[in-house]
Amino acid sequence: MTDEAELRAQLVDAFEGAEYPVAGPMELVPALPDGPGTTFESGEFSMTVMELHAKTSGGDFPYDDVESLVDDLLAELRDRGEMDA
C-alpha cells in the first residue's frame, strides 16, 4: 500500500531545491539528489523521476512553488491508477 504522505515528503525533498518559479521539467533536474535516476518509493510504489515524467503529463508549468507541483503530480498519479490504495 502506498503511503501518500511518505511519497509527498519524498517528492518535496527532491524538488524543493529547484529555483522557483520553474517554467518546465528540465529546470527541476539540477535539484534532484540522484539526477534522472532519482527514485521515489512507498509500499508497492516505486518509480524513477524519468518514469514519473513518462507516466504523467509532467505537470502544468509554470510552478511558483514545490507544493503546487507535488499536488499536481500526486493527483495525476492517483487519477491514472499508479498508486495502490
C-alpha positions as semicolon CSV with decimal commas, in nm:
position;residue;x (nm);y (nm);z (nm)
1;M;0,000;0,000;0,000
2;T;0,135;0,341;-0,097
3;D;0,172;0,587;0,190
4;E;0,083;0,911;0,015
5;A;0,227;1,127;0,294
6;E;0,560;0,943;0,265
7;L;0,557;0,980;-0,115
8;R;0,469;1,351;-0,083
9;A;0,764;1,404;0,152
10;Q;1,000;1,233;-0,094
11;L;0,873;1,443;-0,386
12;V;0,901;1,767;-0,187
13;D;1,254;1,676;-0,072
14;A;1,358;1,602;-0,431
15;F;1,207;1,910;-0,594
16;E;1,229;2,179;-0,324
17;G;1,585;2,273;-0,417
18;A;1,483;2,399;-0,761
19;E;1,480;2,771;-0,823
20;Y;1,111;2,864;-0,835
21;P;0,931;2,966;-1,039
22;V;1,012;2,684;-1,281
23;A;0,896;2,701;-1,641
24;G;0,947;2,336;-1,733
25;P;1,060;1,995;-1,610
26;M;1,421;2,039;-1,721
27;E;1,458;2,317;-1,464
28;L;1,392;2,057;-1,192
29;V;1,673;1,818;-1,290
30;P;1,958;2,007;-1,116
31;A;1,766;1,988;-0,786
32;L;1,730;1,609;-0,795
33;P;1,955;1,426;-0,546
34;D;2,040;1,147;-0,794
35;G;1,966;1,335;-1,115
36;P;1,742;1,148;-1,360
37;G;1,796;0,828;-1,158
38;T;1,618;0,967;-0,852
39;T;1,367;0,708;-0,731
40;F;1,050;0,753;-0,525
41;E;0,932;0,453;-0,321
42;S;0,649;0,376;-0,082
43;G;0,495;0,034;-0,023
44;E;0,449;-0,133;-0,362
45;F;0,506;0,200;-0,542
46;S;0,847;0,254;-0,698
47;M;0,914;0,497;-0,980
48;T;1,217;0,688;-1,105
49;V;1,178;1,053;-1,190
50;M;1,208;0,956;-1,558
51;E;0,919;0,709;-1,519
52;L;0,722;0,973;-1,331
53;H;0,768;1,210;-1,622
54;A;0,671;0,940;-1,876
55;K;0,361;0,823;-1,686
56;T;0,221;1,169;-1,612
57;S;0,182;1,487;-1,811
58;G;0,481;1,612;-1,612
59;G;0,279;1,891;-1,458
60;D;0,108;2,213;-1,560
61;F;0,402;2,451;-1,583
62;P;0,498;2,709;-1,473
63;Y;0,504;2,637;-1,099
64;D;0,569;2,904;-0,838
65;D;0,638;2,660;-0,555
66;V;0,713;2,296;-0,480
67;E;0,380;2,228;-0,307
68;S;0,167;2,303;-0,613
69;L;0,397;2,089;-0,831
70;V;0,375;1,794;-0,590
71;D;-0,002;1,836;-0,551
72;D;-0,047;1,808;-0,928
73;L;0,187;1,508;-0,963
74;L;0,015;1,316;-0,682
75;A;-0,332;1,394;-0,820
76;E;-0,231;1,268;-1,161
77;L;-0,073;0,951;-1,019
78;R;-0,399;0,882;-0,832
79;D;-0,613;0,957;-1,139
80;R;-0,405;0,725;-1,357
81;G;-0,417;0,442;-1,102
82;E;-0,039;0,440;-1,048
83;M;-0,072;0,435;-0,667
84;D;-0,241;0,147;-0,486
85;A;-0,500;0,240;-0,231
